[in-house]
PDB file of C-alpha atoms in Angstrom:
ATOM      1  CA  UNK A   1     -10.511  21.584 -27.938  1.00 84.00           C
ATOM      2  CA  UNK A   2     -13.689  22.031 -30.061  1.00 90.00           C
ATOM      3  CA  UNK A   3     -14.841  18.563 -29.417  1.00 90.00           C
ATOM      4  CA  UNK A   4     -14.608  18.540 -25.405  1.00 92.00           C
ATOM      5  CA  UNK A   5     -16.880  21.957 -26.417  1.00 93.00           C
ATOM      6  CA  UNK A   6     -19.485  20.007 -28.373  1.00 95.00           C
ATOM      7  CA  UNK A   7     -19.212  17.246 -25.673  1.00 94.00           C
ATOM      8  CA  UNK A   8     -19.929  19.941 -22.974  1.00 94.00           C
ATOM      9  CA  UNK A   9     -22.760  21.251 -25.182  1.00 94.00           C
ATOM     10  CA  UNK A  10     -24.227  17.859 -25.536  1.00 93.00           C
ATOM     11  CA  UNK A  11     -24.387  16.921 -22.101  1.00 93.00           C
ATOM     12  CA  UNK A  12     -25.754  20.178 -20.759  1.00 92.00           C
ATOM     13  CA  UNK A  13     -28.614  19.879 -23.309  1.00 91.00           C
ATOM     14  CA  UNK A  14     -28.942  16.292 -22.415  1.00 90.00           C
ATOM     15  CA  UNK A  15     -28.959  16.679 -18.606  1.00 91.00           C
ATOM     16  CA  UNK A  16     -30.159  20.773 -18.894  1.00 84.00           C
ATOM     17  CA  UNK A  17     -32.583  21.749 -16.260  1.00 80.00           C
ATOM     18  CA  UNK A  18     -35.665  21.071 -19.207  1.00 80.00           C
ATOM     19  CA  UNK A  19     -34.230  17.656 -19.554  1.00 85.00           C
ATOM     20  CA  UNK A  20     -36.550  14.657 -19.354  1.00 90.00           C
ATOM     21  CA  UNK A  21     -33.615  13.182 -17.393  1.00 90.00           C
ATOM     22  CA  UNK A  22     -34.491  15.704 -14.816  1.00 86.00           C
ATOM     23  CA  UNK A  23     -38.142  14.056 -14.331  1.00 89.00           C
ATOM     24  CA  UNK A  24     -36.514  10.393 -13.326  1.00 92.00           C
ATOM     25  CA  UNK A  25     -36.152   9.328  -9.836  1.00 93.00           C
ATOM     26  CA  UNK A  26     -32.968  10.577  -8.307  1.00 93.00           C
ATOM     27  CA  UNK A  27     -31.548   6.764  -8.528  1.00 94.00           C
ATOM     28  CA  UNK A  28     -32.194   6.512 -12.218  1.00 95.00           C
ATOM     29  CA  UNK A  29     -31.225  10.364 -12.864  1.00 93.00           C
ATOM     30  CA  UNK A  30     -27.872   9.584 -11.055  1.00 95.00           C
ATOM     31  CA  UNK A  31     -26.958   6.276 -12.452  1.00 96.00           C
ATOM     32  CA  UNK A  32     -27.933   7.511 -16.443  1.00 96.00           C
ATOM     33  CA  UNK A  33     -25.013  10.130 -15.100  1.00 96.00           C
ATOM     34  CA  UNK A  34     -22.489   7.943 -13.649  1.00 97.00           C
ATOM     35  CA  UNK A  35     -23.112   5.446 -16.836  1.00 97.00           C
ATOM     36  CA  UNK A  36     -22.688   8.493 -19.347  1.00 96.00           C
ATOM     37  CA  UNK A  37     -19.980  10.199 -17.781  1.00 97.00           C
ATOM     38  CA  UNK A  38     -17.748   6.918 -17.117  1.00 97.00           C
ATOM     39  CA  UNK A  39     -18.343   5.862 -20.745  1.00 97.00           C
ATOM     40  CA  UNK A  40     -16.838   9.527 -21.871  1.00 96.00           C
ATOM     41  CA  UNK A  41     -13.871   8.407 -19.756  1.00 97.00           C
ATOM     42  CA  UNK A  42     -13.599   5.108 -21.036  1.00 95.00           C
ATOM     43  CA  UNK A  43     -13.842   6.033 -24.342  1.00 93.00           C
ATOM     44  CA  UNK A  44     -11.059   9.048 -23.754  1.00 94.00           C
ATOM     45  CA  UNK A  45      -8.505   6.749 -21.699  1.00 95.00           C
ATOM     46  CA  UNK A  46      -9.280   4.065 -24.795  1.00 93.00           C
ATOM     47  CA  UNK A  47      -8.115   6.385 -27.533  1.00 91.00           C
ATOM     48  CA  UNK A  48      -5.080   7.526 -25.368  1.00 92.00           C
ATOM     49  CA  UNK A  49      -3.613   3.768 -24.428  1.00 93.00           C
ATOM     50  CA  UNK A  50      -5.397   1.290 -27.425  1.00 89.00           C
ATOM     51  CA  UNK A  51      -2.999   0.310 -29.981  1.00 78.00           C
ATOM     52  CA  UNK A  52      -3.420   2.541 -33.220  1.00 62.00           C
ATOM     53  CA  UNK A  53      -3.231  -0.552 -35.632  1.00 61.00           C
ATOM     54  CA  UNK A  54      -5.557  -2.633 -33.408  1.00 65.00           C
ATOM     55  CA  UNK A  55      -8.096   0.154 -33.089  1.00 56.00           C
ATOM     56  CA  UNK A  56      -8.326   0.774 -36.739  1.00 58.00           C
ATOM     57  CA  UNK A  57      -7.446   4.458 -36.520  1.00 59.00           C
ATOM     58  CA  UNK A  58      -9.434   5.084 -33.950  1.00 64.00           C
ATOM     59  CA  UNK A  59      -6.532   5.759 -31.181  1.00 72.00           C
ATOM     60  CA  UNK A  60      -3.557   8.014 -30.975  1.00 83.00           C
ATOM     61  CA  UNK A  61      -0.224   7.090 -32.830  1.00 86.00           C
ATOM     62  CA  UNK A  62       1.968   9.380 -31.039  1.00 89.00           C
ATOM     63  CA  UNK A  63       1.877  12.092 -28.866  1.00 91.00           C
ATOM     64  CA  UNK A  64       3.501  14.101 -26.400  1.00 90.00           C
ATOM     65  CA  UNK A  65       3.669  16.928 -23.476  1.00 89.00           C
ATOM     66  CA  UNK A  66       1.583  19.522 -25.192  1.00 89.00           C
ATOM     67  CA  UNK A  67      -1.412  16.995 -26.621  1.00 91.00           C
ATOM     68  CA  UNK A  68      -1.402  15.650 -23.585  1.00 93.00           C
ATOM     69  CA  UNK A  69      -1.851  19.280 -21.622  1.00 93.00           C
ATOM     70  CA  UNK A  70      -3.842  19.922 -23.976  1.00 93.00           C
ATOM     71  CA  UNK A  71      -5.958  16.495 -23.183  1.00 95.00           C
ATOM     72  CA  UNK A  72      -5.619  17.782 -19.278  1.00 95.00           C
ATOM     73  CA  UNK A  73      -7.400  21.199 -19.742  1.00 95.00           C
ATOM     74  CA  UNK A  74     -10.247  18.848 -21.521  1.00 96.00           C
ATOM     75  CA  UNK A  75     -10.689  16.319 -18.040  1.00 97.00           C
ATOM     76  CA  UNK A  76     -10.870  19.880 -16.082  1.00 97.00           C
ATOM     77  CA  UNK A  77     -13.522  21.097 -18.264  1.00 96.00           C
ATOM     78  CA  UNK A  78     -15.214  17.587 -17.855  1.00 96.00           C
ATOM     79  CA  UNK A  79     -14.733  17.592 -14.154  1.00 96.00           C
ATOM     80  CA  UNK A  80     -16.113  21.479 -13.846  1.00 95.00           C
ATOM     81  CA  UNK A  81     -19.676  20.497 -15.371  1.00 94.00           C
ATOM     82  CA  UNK A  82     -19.672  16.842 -13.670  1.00 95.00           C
ATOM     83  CA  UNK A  83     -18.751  19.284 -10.424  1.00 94.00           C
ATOM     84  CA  UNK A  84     -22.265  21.725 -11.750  1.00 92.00           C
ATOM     85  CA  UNK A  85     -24.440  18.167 -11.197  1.00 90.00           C
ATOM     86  CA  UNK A  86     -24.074  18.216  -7.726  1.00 88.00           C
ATOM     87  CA  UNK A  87     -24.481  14.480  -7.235  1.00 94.00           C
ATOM     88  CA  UNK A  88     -21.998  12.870  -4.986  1.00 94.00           C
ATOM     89  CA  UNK A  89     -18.548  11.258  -6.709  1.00 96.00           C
ATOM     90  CA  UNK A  90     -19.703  11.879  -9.985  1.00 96.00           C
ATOM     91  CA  UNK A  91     -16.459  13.229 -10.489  1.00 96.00           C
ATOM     92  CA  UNK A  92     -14.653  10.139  -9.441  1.00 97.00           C
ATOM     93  CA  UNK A  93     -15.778   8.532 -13.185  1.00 97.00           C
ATOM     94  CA  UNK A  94     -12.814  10.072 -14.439  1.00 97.00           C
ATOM     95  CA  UNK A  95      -9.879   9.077 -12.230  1.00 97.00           C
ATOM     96  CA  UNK A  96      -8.284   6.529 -13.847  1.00 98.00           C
ATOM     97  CA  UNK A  97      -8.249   9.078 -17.208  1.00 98.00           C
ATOM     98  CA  UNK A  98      -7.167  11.975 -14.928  1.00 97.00           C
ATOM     99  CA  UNK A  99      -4.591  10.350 -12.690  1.00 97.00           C
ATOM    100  CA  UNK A 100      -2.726   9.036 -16.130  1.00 97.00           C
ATOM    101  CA  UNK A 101      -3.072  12.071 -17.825  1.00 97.00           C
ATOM    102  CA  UNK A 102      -1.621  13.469 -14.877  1.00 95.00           C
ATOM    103  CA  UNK A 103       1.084  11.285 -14.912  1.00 95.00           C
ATOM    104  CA  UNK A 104       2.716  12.528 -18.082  1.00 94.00           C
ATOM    105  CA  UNK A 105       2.331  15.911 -18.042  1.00 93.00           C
ATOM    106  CA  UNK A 106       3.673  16.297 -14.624  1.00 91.00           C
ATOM    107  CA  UNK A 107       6.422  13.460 -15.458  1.00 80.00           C
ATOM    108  CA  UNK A 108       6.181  11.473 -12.294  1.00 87.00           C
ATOM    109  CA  UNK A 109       7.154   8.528 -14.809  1.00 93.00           C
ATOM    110  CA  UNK A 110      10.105   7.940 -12.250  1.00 91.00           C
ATOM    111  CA  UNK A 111       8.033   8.734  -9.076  1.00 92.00           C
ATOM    112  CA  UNK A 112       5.685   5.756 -11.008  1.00 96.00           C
ATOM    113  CA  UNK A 113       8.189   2.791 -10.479  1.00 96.00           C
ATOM    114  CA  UNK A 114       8.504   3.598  -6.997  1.00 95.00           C
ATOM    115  CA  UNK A 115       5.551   1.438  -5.460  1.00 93.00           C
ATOM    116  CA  UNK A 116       4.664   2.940  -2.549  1.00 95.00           C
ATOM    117  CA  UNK A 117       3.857   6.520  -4.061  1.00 94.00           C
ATOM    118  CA  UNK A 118       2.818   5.351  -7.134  1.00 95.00           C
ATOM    119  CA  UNK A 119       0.036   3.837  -4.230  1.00 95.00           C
ATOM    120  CA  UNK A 120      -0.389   7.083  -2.580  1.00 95.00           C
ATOM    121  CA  UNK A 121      -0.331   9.765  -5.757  1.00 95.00           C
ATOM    122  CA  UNK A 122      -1.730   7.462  -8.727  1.00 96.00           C
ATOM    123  CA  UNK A 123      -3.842   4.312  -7.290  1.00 97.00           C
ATOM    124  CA  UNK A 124      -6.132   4.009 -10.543  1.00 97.00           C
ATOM    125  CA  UNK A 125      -3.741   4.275 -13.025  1.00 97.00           C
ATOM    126  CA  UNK A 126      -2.588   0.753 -14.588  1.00 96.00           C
ATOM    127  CA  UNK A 127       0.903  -0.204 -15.317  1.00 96.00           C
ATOM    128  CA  UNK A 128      -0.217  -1.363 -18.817  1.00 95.00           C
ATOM    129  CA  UNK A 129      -1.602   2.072 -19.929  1.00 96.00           C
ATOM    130  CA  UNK A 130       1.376   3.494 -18.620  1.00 96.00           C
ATOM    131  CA  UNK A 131       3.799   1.531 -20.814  1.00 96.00           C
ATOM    132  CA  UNK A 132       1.218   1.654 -24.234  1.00 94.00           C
ATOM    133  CA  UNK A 133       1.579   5.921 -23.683  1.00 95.00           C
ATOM    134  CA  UNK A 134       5.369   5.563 -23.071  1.00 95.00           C
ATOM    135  CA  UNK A 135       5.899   3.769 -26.357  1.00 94.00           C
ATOM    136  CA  UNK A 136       3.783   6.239 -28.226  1.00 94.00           C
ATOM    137  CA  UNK A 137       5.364   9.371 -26.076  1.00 93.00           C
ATOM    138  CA  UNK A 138       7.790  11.810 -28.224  1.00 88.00           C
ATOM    139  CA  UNK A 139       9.452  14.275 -27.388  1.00 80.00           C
ATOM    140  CA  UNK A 140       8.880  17.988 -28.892  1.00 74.00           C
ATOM    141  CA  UNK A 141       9.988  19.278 -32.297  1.00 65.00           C
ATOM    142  CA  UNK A 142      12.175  22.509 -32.840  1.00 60.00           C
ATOM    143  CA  UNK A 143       8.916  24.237 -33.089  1.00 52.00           C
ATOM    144  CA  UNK A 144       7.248  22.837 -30.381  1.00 55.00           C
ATOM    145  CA  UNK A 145       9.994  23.425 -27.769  1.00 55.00           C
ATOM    146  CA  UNK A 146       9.559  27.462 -29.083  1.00 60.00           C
ATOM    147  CA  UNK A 147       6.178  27.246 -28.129  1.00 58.00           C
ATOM    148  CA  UNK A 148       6.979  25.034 -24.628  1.00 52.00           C
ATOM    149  CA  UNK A 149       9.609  27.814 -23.712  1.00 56.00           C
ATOM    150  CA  UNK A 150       6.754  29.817 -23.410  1.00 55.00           C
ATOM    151  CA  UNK A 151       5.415  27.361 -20.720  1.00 57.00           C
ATOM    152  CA  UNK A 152       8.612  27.179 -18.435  1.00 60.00           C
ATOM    153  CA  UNK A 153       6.452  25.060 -16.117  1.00 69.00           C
ATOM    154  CA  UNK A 154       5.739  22.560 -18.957  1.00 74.00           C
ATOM    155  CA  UNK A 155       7.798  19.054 -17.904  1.00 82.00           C
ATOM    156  CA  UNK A 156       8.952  17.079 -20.795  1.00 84.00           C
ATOM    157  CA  UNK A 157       9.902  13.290 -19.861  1.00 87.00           C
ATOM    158  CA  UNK A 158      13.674  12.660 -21.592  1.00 88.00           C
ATOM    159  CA  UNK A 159      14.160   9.445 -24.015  1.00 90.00           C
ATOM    160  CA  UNK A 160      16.309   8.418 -21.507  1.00 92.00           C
ATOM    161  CA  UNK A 161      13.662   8.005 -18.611  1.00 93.00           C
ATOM    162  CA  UNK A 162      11.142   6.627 -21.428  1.00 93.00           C
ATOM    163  CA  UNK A 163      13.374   4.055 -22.178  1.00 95.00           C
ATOM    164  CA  UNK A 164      14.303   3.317 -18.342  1.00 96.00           C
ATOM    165  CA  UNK A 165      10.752   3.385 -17.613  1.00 95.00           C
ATOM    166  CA  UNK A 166       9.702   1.009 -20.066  1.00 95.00           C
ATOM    167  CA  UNK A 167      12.336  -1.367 -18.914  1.00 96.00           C
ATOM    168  CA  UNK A 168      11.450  -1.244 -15.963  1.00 95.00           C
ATOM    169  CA  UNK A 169       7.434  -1.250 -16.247  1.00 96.00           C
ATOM    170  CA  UNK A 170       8.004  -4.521 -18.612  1.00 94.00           C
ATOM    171  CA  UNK A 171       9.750  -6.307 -16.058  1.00 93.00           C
ATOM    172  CA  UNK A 172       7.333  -5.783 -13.595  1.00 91.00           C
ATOM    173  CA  UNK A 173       4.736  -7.185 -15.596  1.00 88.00           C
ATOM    174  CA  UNK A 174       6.395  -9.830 -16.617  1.00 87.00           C
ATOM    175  CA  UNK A 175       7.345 -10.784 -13.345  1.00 84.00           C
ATOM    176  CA  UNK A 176       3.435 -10.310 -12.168  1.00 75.00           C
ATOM    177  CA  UNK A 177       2.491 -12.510 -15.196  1.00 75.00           C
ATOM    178  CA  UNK A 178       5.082 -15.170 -13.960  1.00 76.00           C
ATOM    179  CA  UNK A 179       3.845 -15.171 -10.178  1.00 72.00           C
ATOM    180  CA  UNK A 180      -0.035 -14.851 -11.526  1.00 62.00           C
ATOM    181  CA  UNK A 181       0.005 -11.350  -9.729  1.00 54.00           C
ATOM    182  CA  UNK A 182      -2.637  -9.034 -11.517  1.00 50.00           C
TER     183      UNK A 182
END
């Protein structure tokens, strides 16, 4: 997308070898990194989960499989430059973003309500941001499922196992809100 571009621009002219950045102490150079590159993923994950009404219009309505491959080949690009720093974990700022992302376009929704490997294969990813995305997923137009049968590979979640999901996801929260289990 032409805005993970100008983002990408941006920070290699911000932390570019002729950076002033690059003249800091190692401790301060690393944590003006970890502070940038976590607010980029904040602000990303934000836009993807924040109600659209609440945020003024500055979050996504609806969405689906292909904006949200489309928001997966954008994390990658993040992760390659964060990967170019060469400073330890720096990639680990976008987890949370990454592992929901993830989520959806690999459509481990029902892998998700099983505890155990939502544990093993998606510990950052909160329940709440998973049921926000769920009520704004939809599935592809007439058009769009031309293009996606171009993309045999592409897995598209069924209204059926949104709705389940959701159920399900609700309960859970409701019955951690009940017990006073975050």
């Amino acid at each position: 997308n032409d805005y993970m571009l100008d983002m990408i621009s941006y920070l290699e002219f911000t932390f570019g070898s002729t950076s002033c950045i690059n003249l800091l102490p190692k401790p301060q150079n690393q944590a003006i990194h970890f502070t940038s590159f976590a607010k980029i993923s904040e602000f990303l994950l934000d836009f993807l989960v924040c109600d659209f009404k609440e945020a003024k219009g500055s979050s996504v309505r609806e969405l689906n499989v292909l904006a949200l491959q489309r928001l997966r080949v954008d994390i990658d690009a993040l992760l390659s430059f964060a990967a170019v720093r060469e400073i330890p974990d720096l990639k680990e700022c976008f987890n949370q973003l990454s592992q929901t992302v993830k989520l959806f376009v690999e459509a481990d929704v029902e892998e998700y309500l099983d505890r155990r490997k939502r544990n093993i294969m998606y510990p950052a990813v909160e329940t709440k941001h998973v049921i926000s995305i769920l009520k704004k997923y939809q599935e592809l137009g007439v058009a769009s499922r031309l293009f996606s049968s171009k993309h045999r590979n592409l897995k598209i979640l069924k209204k059926k196992t949104i709705a389940f999901a959701l159920k399900e996801l609700k309960k859970e929260l409701l019955s951690h809100a009940t017990n006073g289990v975050k």
